[in-house]
Amino acid sequence: MQRKYKTPLAGLFLLGAGLLAVIVWQESDPIAQALLAPSSVLLALLAWHNLTPRVWRLVVSCCALQLAGLLWRAPLDYAIGLWVWPLLLLPPQPRALRACLLVMAAFGWWQVQSTLAIPQSFLSGMLLSGLMLLGLARAAEHTHLRQELENRHRLAPGKPLWSLSRLRQDIEVEWSRRQRENVHVELLVMRPRQRGYGARERLGESLPALTRAFEGCYRVNPHTFGVLLVSPDAQHAVQRRDALIAALPMECRVRVAAVTPDLDPLTLGHALAMQTDSLSLAREEEPDHA
């Protein structure tokens, strides 16, 4: 599904980057060129990167500042940019950023309406207000859908790959088992050194075949996978872990932590992303407090 919808989106980004490049080339105002050029570069870069919520926040903020600058610099020349404000409300972003977009849209309309007649100003204001309300409604719907996707347990029907929400629940369950049965349970988080969606797809497909039926495989974030390994003791855990890592279909960075009540998979994933070890395998195992 990601492959199906990613290609048209990348094409739209490249088309927008090309159009902006043409506008920058024909623009005679150096300040307007300085405002438009970063947008062209940004759209070209986005065509080859995953659009995570953090990336979307950065993109929306940059676009809003550049659009506000253009409307302040030349309101009549870039008046069509007034209708871009409702589109900026749709990507994932915090409420504070959406409130700032509403204020900036009102500021942009004020810059444009000062050069128009009263009927035109009133009509443009009403249309912009209606589109902004529609954008807020669609944004609320998208937020609800994203929350449902984040809270679901199985990421894809028929695939034994579970969500971060399910991982947090299973950590509590495995901690109880560890206390009750005196077994060794550890969480492995890993991400392929090779970039690209294909490498992550192969890693996600291979992990369930390398684990037992009662052990879970999870998606910690778009780049990181997690595996809960259950072993009789620490010695067997090392053997299981080494065997799993050796059987991975690609070179990965791995971080290991014993399951504890306060174990946070996201913190472990962020630490994994910051690893700079030049070896093909970097591991850090937390002490066993069981």
mmCIF file of N, CA, C and O in Angstrom, residues 3-4 13 21 36 53 61 63 78 91 97 100 103 128 146 154-155 158 164 173 193 196 205 230 241 254 270 284:
data_model
loop_
_atom_site.group_PDB
_atom_site.id
_atom_site.type_symbol
_atom_site.label_atom_id
_atom_site.label_comp_id
_atom_site.label_asym_id
_atom_site.label_seq_id
_atom_site.Cartn_x
_atom_site.Cartn_y
_atom_site.Cartn_z
ATOM 1 N N ARG A 3 3.836 1.607 -1.248
ATOM 2 C CA ARG A 3 4.407 1.784 -2.573
ATOM 3 C C ARG A 3 3.367 2.363 -3.537
ATOM 4 O O ARG A 3 3.684 3.147 -4.412
ATOM 5 N N LYS A 4 2.135 1.946 -3.368
ATOM 6 C CA LYS A 4 1.092 2.365 -4.291
ATOM 7 C C LYS A 4 0.858 3.866 -4.217
ATOM 8 O O LYS A 4 0.653 4.525 -5.245
ATOM 9 N N PHE A 13 5.351 16.252 -5.624
ATOM 10 C CA PHE A 13 6.401 17.068 -5.032
ATOM 11 C C PHE A 13 7.404 17.527 -6.084
ATOM 12 O O PHE A 13 7.829 18.690 -6.094
ATOM 13 N N ALA A 21 10.767 26.318 -9.353
ATOM 14 C CA ALA A 21 12.056 26.675 -9.951
ATOM 15 C C ALA A 21 11.869 27.605 -11.146
ATOM 16 O O ALA A 21 12.641 28.557 -11.345
ATOM 17 N N LEU A 36 11.297 31.908 -2.350
ATOM 18 C CA LEU A 36 10.782 30.805 -3.149
ATOM 19 C C LEU A 36 11.805 29.686 -3.352
ATOM 20 O O LEU A 36 11.432 28.510 -3.441
ATOM 21 N N PRO A 53 5.469 12.525 10.925
ATOM 22 C CA PRO A 53 4.855 13.726 11.535
ATOM 23 C C PRO A 53 5.858 14.831 11.824
ATOM 24 O O PRO A 53 5.546 16.015 11.675
ATOM 25 N N SER A 61 5.704 24.491 8.749
ATOM 26 C CA SER A 61 6.244 25.722 9.330
ATOM 27 C C SER A 61 7.018 26.524 8.286
ATOM 28 O O SER A 61 6.845 27.752 8.175
ATOM 29 N N CYS A 63 6.774 26.382 4.948
ATOM 30 C CA CYS A 63 5.866 26.882 3.908
ATOM 31 C C CYS A 63 5.048 28.070 4.407
ATOM 32 O O CYS A 63 4.821 29.036 3.674
ATOM 33 N N TYR A 78 1.255 37.626 -5.467
ATOM 34 C CA TYR A 78 1.132 36.286 -4.908
ATOM 35 C C TYR A 78 -0.194 36.103 -4.171
ATOM 36 O O TYR A 78 -0.284 35.339 -3.222
ATOM 37 N N PRO A 91 -1.899 18.429 6.863
ATOM 38 C CA PRO A 91 -0.872 17.497 7.351
ATOM 39 C C PRO A 91 -0.896 17.377 8.873
ATOM 40 O O PRO A 91 -1.425 18.251 9.572
ATOM 41 N N LEU A 97 0.342 24.896 16.176
ATOM 42 C CA LEU A 97 0.743 25.261 14.823
ATOM 43 C C LEU A 97 -0.478 25.589 13.970
ATOM 44 O O LEU A 97 -0.430 26.526 13.152
ATOM 45 N N CYS A 100 -1.532 29.048 14.792
ATOM 46 C CA CYS A 100 -0.653 30.018 14.129
ATOM 47 C C CYS A 100 -1.003 30.157 12.650
ATOM 48 O O CYS A 100 -0.966 31.268 12.093
ATOM 49 N N VAL A 103 -3.965 32.484 12.265
ATOM 50 C CA VAL A 103 -3.571 33.886 12.426
ATOM 51 C C VAL A 103 -2.827 34.388 11.190
ATOM 52 O O VAL A 103 -3.081 35.498 10.690
ATOM 53 N N LEU A 128 -12.336 32.335 2.065
ATOM 54 C CA LEU A 128 -11.184 31.844 2.820
ATOM 55 C C LEU A 128 -11.610 31.273 4.166
ATOM 56 O O LEU A 128 -11.110 30.221 4.600
ATOM 57 N N ARG A 146 -5.675 8.717 12.226
ATOM 58 C CA ARG A 146 -4.306 8.384 12.607
ATOM 59 C C ARG A 146 -4.240 7.794 14.007
ATOM 60 O O ARG A 146 -3.465 6.874 14.273
ATOM 61 N N ARG A 154 -2.617 -5.149 15.248
ATOM 62 C CA ARG A 154 -1.939 -5.754 14.104
ATOM 63 C C ARG A 154 -1.815 -4.709 12.997
ATOM 64 O O ARG A 154 -2.806 -4.086 12.597
ATOM 65 N N LEU A 155 -0.592 -4.517 12.497
ATOM 66 C CA LEU A 155 -0.363 -3.469 11.519
ATOM 67 C C LEU A 155 -0.985 -3.778 10.170
ATOM 68 O O LEU A 155 -1.440 -2.890 9.468
ATOM 69 N N GLY A 158 -3.281 -10.427 8.477
ATOM 70 C CA GLY A 158 -2.576 -11.630 8.056
ATOM 71 C C GLY A 158 -1.091 -11.615 8.272
ATOM 72 O O GLY A 158 -0.423 -12.615 8.016
ATOM 73 N N LEU A 164 3.282 -0.491 18.152
ATOM 74 C CA LEU A 164 3.952 -0.003 19.356
ATOM 75 C C LEU A 164 3.028 -0.104 20.560
ATOM 76 O O LEU A 164 3.481 -0.425 21.671
ATOM 77 N N VAL A 173 3.104 -7.671 30.204
ATOM 78 C CA VAL A 173 2.778 -9.092 30.351
ATOM 79 C C VAL A 173 4.048 -9.916 30.555
ATOM 80 O O VAL A 173 4.108 -10.802 31.427
ATOM 81 N N ARG A 193 20.971 -1.004 8.259
ATOM 82 C CA ARG A 193 21.899 0.049 7.863
ATOM 83 C C ARG A 193 21.596 0.550 6.452
ATOM 84 O O ARG A 193 21.841 1.708 6.131
ATOM 85 N N GLY A 196 16.083 2.955 2.788
ATOM 86 C CA GLY A 196 15.047 2.673 1.809
ATOM 87 C C GLY A 196 13.940 1.802 2.357
ATOM 88 O O GLY A 196 14.116 1.038 3.309
ATOM 89 N N GLU A 205 9.471 -8.665 7.099
ATOM 90 C CA GLU A 205 8.942 -9.956 6.668
ATOM 91 C C GLU A 205 9.754 -11.129 7.212
ATOM 92 O O GLU A 205 9.216 -12.228 7.403
ATOM 93 N N VAL A 230 12.105 -14.657 24.636
ATOM 94 C CA VAL A 230 11.887 -15.309 25.926
ATOM 95 C C VAL A 230 12.783 -16.540 25.993
ATOM 96 O O VAL A 230 12.708 -17.417 25.123
ATOM 97 N N ARG A 241 19.797 -14.776 20.833
ATOM 98 C CA ARG A 241 20.016 -13.457 20.254
ATOM 99 C C ARG A 241 21.048 -13.514 19.138
ATOM 100 O O ARG A 241 20.841 -12.969 18.050
ATOM 101 N N VAL A 254 21.678 -3.098 16.188
ATOM 102 C CA VAL A 254 20.808 -3.738 17.176
ATOM 103 C C VAL A 254 21.110 -3.176 18.550
ATOM 104 O O VAL A 254 22.276 -2.913 18.889
ATOM 105 N N HIS A 270 15.168 5.631 19.833
ATOM 106 C CA HIS A 270 15.896 6.882 19.606
ATOM 107 C C HIS A 270 17.388 6.696 19.885
ATOM 108 O O HIS A 270 18.240 7.238 19.168
ATOM 109 N N GLU A 284 23.788 -2.946 23.181
ATOM 110 C CA GLU A 284 23.916 -2.446 24.541
ATOM 111 C C GLU A 284 22.885 -3.175 25.376
ATOM 112 O O GLU A 284 21.685 -3.070 25.137
#
